[in-house]
Short mmCIF file of C-alpha atoms in Angstrom, two decimals:
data_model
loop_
_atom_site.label_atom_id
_atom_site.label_comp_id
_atom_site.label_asym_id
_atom_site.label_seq_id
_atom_site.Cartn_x
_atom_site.Cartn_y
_atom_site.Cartn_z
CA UNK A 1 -7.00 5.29 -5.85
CA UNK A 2 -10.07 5.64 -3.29
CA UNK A 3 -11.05 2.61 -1.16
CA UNK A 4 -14.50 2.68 -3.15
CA UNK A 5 -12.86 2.74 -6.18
CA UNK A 6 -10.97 -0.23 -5.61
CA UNK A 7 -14.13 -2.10 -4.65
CA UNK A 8 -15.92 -0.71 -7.84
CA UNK A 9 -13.34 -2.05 -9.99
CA UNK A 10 -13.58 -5.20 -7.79
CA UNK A 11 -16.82 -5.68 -8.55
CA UNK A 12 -16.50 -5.07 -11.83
CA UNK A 13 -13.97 -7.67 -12.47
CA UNK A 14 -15.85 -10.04 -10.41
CA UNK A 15 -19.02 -9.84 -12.56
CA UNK A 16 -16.50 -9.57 -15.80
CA UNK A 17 -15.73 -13.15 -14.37
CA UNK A 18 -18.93 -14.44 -13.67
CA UNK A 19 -20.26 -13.43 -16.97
CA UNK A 20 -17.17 -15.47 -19.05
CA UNK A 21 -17.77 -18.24 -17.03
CA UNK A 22 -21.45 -17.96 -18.16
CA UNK A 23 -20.83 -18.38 -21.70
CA UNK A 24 -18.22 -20.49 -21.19
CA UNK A 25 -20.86 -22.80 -19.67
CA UNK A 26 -23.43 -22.15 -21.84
CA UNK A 27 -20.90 -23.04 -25.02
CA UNK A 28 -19.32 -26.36 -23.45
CA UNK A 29 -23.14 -27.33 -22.59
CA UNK A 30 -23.90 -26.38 -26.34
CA UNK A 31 -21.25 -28.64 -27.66
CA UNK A 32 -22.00 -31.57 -25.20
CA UNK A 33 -25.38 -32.03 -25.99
CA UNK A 34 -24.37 -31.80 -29.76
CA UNK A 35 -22.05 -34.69 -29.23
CA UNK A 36 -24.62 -36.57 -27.14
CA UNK A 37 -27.11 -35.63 -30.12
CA UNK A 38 -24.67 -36.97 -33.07
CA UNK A 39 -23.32 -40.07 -31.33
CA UNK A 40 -27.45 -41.35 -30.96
CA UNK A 41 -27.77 -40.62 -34.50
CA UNK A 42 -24.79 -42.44 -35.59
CA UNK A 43 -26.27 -45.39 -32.99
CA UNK A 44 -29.38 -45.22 -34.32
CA UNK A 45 -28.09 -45.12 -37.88
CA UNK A 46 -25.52 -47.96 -37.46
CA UNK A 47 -28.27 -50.14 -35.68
CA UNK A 48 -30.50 -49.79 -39.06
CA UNK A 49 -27.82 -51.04 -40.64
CA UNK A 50 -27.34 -54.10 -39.20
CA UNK A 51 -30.74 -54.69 -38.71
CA UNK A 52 -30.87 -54.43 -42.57
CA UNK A 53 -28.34 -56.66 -44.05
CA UNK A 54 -30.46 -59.54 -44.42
CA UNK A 55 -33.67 -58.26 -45.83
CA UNK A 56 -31.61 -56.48 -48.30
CA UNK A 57 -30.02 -59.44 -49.10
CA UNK A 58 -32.98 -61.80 -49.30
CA UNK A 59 -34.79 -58.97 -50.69
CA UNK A 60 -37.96 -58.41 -48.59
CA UNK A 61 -38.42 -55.11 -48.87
CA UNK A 62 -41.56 -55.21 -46.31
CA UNK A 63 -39.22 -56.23 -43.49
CA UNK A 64 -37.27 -53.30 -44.62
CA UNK A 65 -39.88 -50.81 -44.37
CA UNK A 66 -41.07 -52.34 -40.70
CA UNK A 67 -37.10 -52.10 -39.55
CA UNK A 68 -37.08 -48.02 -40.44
CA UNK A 69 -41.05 -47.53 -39.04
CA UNK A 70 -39.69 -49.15 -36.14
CA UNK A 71 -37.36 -46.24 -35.24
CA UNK A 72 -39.98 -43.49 -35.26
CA UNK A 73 -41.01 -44.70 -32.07
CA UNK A 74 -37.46 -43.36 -30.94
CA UNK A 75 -38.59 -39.56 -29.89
CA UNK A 76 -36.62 -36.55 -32.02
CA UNK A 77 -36.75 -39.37 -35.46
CA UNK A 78 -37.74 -37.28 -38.34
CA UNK A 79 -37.01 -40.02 -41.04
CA UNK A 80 -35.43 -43.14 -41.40
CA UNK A 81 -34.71 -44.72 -44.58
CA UNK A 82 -32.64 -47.40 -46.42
CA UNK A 83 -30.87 -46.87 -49.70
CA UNK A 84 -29.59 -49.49 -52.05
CA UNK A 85 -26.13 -49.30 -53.55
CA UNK A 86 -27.66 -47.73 -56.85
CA UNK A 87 -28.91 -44.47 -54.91
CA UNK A 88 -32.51 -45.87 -54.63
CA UNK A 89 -34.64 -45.20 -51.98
CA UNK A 90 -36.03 -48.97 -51.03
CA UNK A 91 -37.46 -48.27 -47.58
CA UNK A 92 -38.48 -44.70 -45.59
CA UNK A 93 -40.76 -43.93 -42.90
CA UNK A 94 -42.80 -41.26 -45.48
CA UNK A 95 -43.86 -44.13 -48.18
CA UNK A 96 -43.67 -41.06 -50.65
CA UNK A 97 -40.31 -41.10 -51.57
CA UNK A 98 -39.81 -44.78 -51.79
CA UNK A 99 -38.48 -45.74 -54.89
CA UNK A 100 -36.91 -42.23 -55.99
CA UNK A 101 -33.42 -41.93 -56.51
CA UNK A 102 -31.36 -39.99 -54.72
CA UNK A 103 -28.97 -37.30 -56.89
CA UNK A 104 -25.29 -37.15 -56.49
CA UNK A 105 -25.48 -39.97 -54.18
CA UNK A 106 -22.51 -41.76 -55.59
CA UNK A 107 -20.61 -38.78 -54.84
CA UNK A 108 -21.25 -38.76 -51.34
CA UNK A 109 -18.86 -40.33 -49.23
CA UNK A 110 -19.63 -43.84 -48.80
CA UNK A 111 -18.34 -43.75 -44.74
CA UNK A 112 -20.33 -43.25 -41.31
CA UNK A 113 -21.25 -39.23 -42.29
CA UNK A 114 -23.16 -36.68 -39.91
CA UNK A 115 -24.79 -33.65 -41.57
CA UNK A 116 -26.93 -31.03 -40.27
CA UNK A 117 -28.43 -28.18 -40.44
CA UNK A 118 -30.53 -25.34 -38.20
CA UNK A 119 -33.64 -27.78 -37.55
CA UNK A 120 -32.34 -31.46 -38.11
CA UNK A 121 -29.11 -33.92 -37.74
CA UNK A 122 -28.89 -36.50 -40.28
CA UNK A 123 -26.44 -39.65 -40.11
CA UNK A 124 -25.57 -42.39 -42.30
CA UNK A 125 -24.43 -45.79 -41.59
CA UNK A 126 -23.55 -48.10 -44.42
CA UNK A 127 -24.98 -51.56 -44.70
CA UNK A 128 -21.91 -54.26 -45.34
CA UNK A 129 -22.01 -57.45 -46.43
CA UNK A 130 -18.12 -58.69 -46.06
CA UNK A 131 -16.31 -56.01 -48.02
CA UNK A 132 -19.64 -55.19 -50.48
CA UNK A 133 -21.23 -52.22 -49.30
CA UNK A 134 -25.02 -52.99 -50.26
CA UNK A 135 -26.47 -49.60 -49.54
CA UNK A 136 -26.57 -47.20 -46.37
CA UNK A 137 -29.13 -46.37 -43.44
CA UNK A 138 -30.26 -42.74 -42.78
CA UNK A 139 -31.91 -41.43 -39.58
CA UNK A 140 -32.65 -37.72 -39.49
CA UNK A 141 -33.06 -36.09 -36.02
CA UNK A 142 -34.94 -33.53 -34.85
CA UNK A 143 -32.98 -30.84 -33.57
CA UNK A 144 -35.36 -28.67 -31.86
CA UNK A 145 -34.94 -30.93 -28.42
CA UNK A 146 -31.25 -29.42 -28.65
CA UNK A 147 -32.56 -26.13 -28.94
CA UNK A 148 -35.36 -26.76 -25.65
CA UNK A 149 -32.42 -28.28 -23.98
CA UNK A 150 -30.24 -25.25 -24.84
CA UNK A 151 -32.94 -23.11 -23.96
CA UNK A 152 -33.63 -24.09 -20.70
CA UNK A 153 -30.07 -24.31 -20.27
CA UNK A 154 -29.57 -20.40 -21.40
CA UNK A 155 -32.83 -19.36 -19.04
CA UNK A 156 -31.24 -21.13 -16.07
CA UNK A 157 -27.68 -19.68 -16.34
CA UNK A 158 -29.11 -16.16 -16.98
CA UNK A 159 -31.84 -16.66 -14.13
CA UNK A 160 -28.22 -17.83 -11.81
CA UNK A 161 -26.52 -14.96 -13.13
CA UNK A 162 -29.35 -12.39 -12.36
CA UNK A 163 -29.19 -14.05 -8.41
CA UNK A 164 -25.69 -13.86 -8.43
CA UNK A 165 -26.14 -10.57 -9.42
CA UNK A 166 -28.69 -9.40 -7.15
CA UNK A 167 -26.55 -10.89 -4.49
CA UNK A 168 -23.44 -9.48 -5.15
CA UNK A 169 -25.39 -5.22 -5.83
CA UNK A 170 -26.92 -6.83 -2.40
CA UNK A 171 -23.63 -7.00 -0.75
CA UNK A 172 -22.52 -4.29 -2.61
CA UNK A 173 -24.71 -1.96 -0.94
CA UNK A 174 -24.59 -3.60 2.20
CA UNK A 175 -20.80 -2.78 2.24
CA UNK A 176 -21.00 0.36 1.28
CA UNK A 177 -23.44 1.30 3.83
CA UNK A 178 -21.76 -0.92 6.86
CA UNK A 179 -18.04 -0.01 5.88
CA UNK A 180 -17.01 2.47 2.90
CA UNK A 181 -19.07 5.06 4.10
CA UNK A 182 -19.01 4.79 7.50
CA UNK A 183 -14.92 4.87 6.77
CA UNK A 184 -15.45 7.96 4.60
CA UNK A 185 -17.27 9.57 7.34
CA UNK A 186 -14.34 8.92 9.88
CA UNK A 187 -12.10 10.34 6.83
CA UNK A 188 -14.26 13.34 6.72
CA UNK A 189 -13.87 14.11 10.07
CA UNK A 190 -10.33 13.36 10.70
CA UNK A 191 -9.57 16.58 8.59
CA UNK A 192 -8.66 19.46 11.10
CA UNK A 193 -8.04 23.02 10.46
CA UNK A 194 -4.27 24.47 10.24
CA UNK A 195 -4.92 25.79 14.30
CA UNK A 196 -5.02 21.73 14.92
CA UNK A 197 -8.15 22.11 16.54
CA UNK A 198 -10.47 18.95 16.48
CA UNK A 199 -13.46 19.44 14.30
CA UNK A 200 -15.97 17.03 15.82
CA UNK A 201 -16.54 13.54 17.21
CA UNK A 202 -17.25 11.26 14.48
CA UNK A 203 -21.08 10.73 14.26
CA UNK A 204 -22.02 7.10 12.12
CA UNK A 205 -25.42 6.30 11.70
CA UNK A 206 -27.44 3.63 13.37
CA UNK A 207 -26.80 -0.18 12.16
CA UNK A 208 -22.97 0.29 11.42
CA UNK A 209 -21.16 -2.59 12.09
CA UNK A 210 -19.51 -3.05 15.29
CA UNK A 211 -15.79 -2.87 14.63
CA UNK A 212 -16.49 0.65 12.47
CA UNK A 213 -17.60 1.96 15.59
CA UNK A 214 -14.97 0.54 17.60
CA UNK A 215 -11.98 1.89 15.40
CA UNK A 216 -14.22 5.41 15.37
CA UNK A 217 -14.45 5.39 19.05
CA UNK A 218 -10.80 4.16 18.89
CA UNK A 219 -10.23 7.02 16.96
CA UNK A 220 -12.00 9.86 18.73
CA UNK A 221 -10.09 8.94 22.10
CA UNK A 222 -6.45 9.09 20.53
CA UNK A 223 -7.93 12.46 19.28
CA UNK A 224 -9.03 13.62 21.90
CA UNK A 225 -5.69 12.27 23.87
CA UNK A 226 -4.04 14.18 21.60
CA UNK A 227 -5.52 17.88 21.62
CA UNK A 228 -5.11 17.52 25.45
CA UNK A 229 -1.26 16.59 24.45
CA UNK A 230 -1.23 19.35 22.57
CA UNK A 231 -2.78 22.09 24.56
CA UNK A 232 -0.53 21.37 27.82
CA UNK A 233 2.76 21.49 25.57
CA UNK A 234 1.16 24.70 24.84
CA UNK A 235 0.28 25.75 28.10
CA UNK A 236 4.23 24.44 28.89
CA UNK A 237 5.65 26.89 26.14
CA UNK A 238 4.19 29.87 27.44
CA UNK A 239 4.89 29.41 30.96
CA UNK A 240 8.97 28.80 29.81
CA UNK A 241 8.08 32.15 27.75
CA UNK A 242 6.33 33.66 30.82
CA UNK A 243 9.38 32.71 33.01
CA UNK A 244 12.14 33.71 30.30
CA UNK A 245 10.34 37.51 30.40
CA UNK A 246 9.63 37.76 33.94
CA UNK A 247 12.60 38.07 35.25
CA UNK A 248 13.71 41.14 32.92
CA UNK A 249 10.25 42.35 33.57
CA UNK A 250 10.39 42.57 37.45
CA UNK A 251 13.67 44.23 38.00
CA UNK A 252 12.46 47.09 35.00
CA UNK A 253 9.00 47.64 36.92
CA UNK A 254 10.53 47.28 40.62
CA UNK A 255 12.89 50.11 40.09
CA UNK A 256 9.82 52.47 39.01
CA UNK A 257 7.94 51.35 42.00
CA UNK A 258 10.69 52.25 44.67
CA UNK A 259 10.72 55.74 43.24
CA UNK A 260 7.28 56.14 43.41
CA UNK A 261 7.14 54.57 47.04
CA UNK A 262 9.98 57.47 47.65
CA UNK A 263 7.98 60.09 46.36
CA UNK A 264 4.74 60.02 48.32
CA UNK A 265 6.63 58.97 51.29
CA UNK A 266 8.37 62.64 51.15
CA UNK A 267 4.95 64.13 50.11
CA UNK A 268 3.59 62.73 53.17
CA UNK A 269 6.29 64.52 55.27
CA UNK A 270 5.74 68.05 53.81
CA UNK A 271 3.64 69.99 56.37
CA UNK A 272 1.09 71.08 54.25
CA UNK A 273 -0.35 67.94 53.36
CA UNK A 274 -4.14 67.65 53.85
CA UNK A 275 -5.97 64.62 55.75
CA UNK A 276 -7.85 64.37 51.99
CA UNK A 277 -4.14 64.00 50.64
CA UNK A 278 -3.34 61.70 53.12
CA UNK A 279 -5.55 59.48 52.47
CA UNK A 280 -5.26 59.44 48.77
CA UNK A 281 -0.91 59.09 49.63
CA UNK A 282 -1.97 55.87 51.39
CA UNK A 283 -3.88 54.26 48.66
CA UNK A 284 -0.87 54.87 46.39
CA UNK A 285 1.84 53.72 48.64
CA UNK A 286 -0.67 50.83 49.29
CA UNK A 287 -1.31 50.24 45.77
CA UNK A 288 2.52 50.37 45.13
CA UNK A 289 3.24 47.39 47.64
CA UNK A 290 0.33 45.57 45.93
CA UNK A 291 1.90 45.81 42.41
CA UNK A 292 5.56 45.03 44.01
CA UNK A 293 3.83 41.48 45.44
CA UNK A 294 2.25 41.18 41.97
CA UNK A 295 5.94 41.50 40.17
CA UNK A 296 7.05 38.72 42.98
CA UNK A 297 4.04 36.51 41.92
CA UNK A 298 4.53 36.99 38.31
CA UNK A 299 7.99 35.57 38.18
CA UNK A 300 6.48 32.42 40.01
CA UNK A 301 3.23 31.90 38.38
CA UNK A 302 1.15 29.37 39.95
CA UNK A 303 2.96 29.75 43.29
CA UNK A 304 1.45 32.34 45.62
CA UNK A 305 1.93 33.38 49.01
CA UNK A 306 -0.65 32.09 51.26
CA UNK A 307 0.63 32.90 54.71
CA UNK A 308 -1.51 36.06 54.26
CA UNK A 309 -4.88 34.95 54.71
CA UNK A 310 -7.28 36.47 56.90
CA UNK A 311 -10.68 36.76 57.56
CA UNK A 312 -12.27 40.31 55.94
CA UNK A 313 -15.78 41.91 55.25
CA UNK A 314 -16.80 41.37 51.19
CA UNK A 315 -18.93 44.27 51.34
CA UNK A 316 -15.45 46.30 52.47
CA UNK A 317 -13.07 44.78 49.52
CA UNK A 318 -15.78 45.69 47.21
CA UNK A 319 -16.34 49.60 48.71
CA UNK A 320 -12.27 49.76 48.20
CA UNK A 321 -12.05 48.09 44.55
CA UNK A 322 -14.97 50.24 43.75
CA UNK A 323 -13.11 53.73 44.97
CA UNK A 324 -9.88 52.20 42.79
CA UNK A 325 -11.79 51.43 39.38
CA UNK A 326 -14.81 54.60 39.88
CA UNK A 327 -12.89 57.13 37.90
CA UNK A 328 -11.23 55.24 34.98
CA UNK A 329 -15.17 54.22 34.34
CA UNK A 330 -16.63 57.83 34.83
CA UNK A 331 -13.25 58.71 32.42
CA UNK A 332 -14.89 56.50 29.59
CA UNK A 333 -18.53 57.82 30.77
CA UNK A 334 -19.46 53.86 31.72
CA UNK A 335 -22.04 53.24 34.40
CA UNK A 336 -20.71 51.46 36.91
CA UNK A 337 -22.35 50.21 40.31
CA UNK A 338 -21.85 47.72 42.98
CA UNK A 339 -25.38 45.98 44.52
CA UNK A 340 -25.02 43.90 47.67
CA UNK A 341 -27.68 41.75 48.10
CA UNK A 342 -26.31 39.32 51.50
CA UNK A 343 -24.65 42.67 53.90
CA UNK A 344 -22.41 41.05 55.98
CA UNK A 345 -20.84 38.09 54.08
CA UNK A 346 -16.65 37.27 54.97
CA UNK A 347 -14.55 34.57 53.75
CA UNK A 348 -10.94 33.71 54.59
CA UNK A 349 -8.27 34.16 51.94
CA UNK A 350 -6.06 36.68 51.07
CA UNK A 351 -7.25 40.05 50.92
CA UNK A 352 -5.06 41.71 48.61
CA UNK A 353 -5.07 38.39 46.20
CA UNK A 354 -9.34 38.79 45.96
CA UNK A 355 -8.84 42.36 45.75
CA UNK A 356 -6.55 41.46 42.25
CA UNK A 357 -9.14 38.89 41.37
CA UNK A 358 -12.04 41.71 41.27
CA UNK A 359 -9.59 44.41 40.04
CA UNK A 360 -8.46 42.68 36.86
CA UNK A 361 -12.23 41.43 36.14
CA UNK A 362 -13.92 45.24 36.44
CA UNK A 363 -11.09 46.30 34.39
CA UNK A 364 -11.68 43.69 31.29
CA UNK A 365 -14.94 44.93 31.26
CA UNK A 366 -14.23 48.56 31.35
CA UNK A 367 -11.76 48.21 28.36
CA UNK A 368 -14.84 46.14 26.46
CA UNK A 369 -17.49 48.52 27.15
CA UNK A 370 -17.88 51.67 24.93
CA UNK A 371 -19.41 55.17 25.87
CA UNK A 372 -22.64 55.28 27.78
CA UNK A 373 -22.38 51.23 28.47
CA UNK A 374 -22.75 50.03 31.65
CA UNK A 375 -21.19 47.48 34.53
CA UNK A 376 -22.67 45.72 37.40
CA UNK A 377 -21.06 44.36 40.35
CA UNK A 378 -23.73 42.02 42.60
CA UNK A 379 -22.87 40.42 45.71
CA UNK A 380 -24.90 37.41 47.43
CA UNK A 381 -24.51 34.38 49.23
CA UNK A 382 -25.36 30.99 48.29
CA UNK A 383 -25.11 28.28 51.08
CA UNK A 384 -21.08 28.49 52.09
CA UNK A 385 -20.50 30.36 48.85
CA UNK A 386 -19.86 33.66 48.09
CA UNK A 387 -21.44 34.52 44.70
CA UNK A 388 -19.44 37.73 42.82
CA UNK A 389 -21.23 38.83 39.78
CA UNK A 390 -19.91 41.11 36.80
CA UNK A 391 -22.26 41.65 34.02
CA UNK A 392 -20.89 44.51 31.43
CA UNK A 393 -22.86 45.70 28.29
CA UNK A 394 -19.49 45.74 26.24
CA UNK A 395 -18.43 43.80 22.93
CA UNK A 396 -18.60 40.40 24.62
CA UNK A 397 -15.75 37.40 24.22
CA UNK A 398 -15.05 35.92 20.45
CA UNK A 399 -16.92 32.44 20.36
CA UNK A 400 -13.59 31.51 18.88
CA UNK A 401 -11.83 31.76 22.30
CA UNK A 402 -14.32 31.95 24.35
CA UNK A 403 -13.43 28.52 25.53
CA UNK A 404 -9.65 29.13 25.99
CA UNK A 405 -10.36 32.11 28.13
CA UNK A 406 -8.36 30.98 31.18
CA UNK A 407 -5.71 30.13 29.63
CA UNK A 408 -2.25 31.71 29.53
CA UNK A 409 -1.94 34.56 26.91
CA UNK A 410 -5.06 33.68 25.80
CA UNK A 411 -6.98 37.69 25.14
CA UNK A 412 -9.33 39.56 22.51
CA UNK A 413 -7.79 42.14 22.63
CA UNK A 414 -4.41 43.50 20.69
CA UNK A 415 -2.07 45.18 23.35
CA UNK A 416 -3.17 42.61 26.02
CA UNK A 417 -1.22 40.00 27.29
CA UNK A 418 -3.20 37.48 28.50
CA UNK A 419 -2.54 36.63 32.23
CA UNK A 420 -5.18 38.24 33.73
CA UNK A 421 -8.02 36.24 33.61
CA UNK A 422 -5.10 33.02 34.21
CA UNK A 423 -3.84 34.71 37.09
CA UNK A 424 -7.47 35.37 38.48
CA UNK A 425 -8.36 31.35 38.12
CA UNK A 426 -4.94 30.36 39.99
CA UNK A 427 -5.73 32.75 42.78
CA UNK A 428 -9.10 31.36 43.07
CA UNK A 429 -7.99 27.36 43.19
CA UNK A 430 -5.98 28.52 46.13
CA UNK A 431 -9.12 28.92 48.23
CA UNK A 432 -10.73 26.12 46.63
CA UNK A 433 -12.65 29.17 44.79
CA UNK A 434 -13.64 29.14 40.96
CA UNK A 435 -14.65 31.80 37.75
CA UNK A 436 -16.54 31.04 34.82
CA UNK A 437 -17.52 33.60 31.77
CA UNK A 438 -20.19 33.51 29.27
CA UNK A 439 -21.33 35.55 26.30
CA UNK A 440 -24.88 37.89 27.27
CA UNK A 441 -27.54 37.96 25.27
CA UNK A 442 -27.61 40.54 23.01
CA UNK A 443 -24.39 41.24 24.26
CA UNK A 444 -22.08 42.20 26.76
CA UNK A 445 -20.31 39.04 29.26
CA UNK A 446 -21.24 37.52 32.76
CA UNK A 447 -18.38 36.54 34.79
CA UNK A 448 -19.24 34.76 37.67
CA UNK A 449 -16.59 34.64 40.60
CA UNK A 450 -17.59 31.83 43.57
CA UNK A 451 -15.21 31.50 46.91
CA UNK A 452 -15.80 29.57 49.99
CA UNK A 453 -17.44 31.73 52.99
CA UNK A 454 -16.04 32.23 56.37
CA UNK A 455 -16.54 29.22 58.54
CA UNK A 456 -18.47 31.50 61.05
CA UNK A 457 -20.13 33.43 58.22
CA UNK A 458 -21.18 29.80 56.04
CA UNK A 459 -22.88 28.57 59.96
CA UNK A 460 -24.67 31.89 59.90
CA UNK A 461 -25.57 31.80 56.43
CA UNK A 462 -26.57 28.31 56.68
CA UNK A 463 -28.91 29.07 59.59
CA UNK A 464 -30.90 31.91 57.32
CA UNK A 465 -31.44 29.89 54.01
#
């Protein structure tokens, strides 16, 4: 059962229990004023009694007919009237009926009796003279000051049960709005997808009560605690997967790289070999040493050589990564050119790690571009920053990763593994540099690559802007 629900059927029992208590009320007021109604009729009758005995017995009857005028002054008297033993009427407020005899009067009991009806409350009293009883007093009342009385009494409990009420819908509403629905809200929101990803802060309106947005705030910290938990034990798995694999890995791809590094070393001994060869021979036994470092780095992820820094041209590392990527793009038919807006920018890091950096971003985007799309590398300086831009035209990043990125094997794409863009951030830290990506519009991505200048090249720089 709901929260709400319980508080509905709260509520409901609550005004269950107001309402019996009502007519409870109402019914022991009822009966109260009846008894307080009867008992002054029986007083009133029993004081006509005695105040008859001894004109009955000396037999003025005019003293008789003052004693029962004398009690219409009393308010709610209808009648009063005295009766002799013989059922006569001998004295009554309405002069009328004086002297009539009264029907089935020696049948009635001859004790104090209270009768009544709807409108009236009549009581007898008799009138005794030792152990003779000489006749009996009547008073009638009016009943209809019980009914005011009871009216009143009826408009005053219903007008206390309407506040009561209108007090309790009041709070009612009041805790729905400050508590069970600023609760369900926080409910809502605590439900989370099977990938465990957080679906939103919880939002409450304005005017919630304090503690609701304590426990939500509460709430949204342990959350958020939590998915950061979560993503570093991630983050923790892969790396113990990335260093399980690594180690197989680098002794399958190092023995493919030594034969390689053979080969053109004995194609660079045979005579005929051209200077154009030549030079082509020393990009691949250069690229060969690069990807041996790379297997070394791989099997220690996050810990990279740094002894190898030096200070080198941009514009240089860019001409070479250029002459590496140029014909797997004109393969694919993708446009791909290199602007250099700040000639003459260097910074100080390791060559052959920025060289990776630029290598593995130009080739994400020529693997998401299609046929006749087209890549742009831009160059320029920004204070003691070098700014490296990469804007493609390809299929652009999933929004559904797009913030996990960076992340190890994190990728779009089906055969790839995921280190490259993780590798590219590490490499960057090292030289206190950073990379960001974001979607283009229409399409395509931007990836924006920022490193430290030079010291002698940020002076320069600085002296320009």
């Amino acid at each position: 059962m709901s929260l709400q629900t319980k508080v509905t059927v709260a509520f409901l029992a609550f005004f269950s229990i107001v309402l019996l208590h009502g007519v409870y009320t109402l019914v022991g007021q009822r009966r109260l004023l009846q008894n307080e109604t009867r008992e002054r009729a029986l007083v009133l009758a029993s004081m006509l009694a005695e105040m008859s005995l001894d004109p009955l017995l000396s037999g003025h009857f005019d003293r008789l007919e003052r004693q029962v005028d004398s009690l219409e002054a009393h308010s709610g008297v209808l009648f009063a009237r005295i009766i002799n033993r013989n059922g006569r009427i001998v004295a009554d407020t309405n002069r009328g009926n004086q002297g009539w005899i009264r029907t089935g009067f020696a049948e009635e009991s001859p004790l104090f009796r209270l009768s009544s009806n709807s409108k009236s409350l009549n009581a007898r009293a008799p009138i005794v003279f030792g152990t003779t009883v000489l006749g009996y007093a009547e008073v009638d009342l009016s009943l209809d000051f019980l009914n005011r009385r009871l009216g009143q009494t009826s408009f005053v409990l219903i007008l206390a049960l309407i506040a009561l009420i209108a007090v309790a819908v009041a709070f009612g509403l009041y805790l729905h709005i400050q508590v069970l629905r600023p609760l369900q809200r926080v409910s809502d929101t605590l439900i989370t997808d099977e990938t465990r990803e957080i679906t939103g802060l919880i939002h409450l309106r304005r005017g919630v009560a304090r503690e609701i947005r304590t426990v939500a705030s509460a709430i949204d910290s342990m959350r958020s605690r939590l998915e950061t938990y979560y993503r570093e034990e991630q983050a923790v798995q892969r790396l113990r997967t990335l260093g399980e694999i690594s180690v197989s890995l680098a002794h399958e791809i190092r023995n493919p790289l030594e034969a390689v590094s053979g080969a053109v070393e004995m194609i660079r001994r045979a005579p005929e070999t051209s200077e154009h060869q030549e030079k082509f021979l020393a990009i691949i036994r250069e690229e060969v040493d690069v990807l041996n470092r790379y297997v070394s780095e791989f099997t220690q992820y996050g810990r990279f050589d740094l002894a190898s820094e030096t200070i080198f041209a941009l514009d240089d590392l860019v001409e070479d990564v250029m002459v590496l990527v140029t014909p797997l793009a004109q393969q694919q038919a993708i446009h791909l050119r290199a602007e250099r807006s700040d000639p003459g920018l260097t910074i100080c890091a390791s060559r052959s790690h920025i060289k990776r950096v630029l290598v593995n971003v130009l080739m994400n985007a020529i693997e998401a571009c299609s046929q006749g799309d087209g890549i742009e590398l831009r160059t320029a300086g920004d204070c003691d920053i070098a700014v490296i831009t990469v804007d493609d035209s390809g299929s652009g990043v999933p929004e559904a990763i797009i913030d996990h990125v960076f992340d190890p094997f994190v990728s779009s794409r089906d055969h790839g593994l995921g280190l490259g863009l993780a590798l590219c951030r590490s490499l960057l830290e090292c030289y206190n540099g950073s990379i960001s990506l974001q979607n283009r519009d229409p399409q395509g991505v931007r990836v924006c690559i920022r490193i430290p200048l030079s010291t002698s090249n940020a002076s320069s720089q600085g002296l320009v802007l």
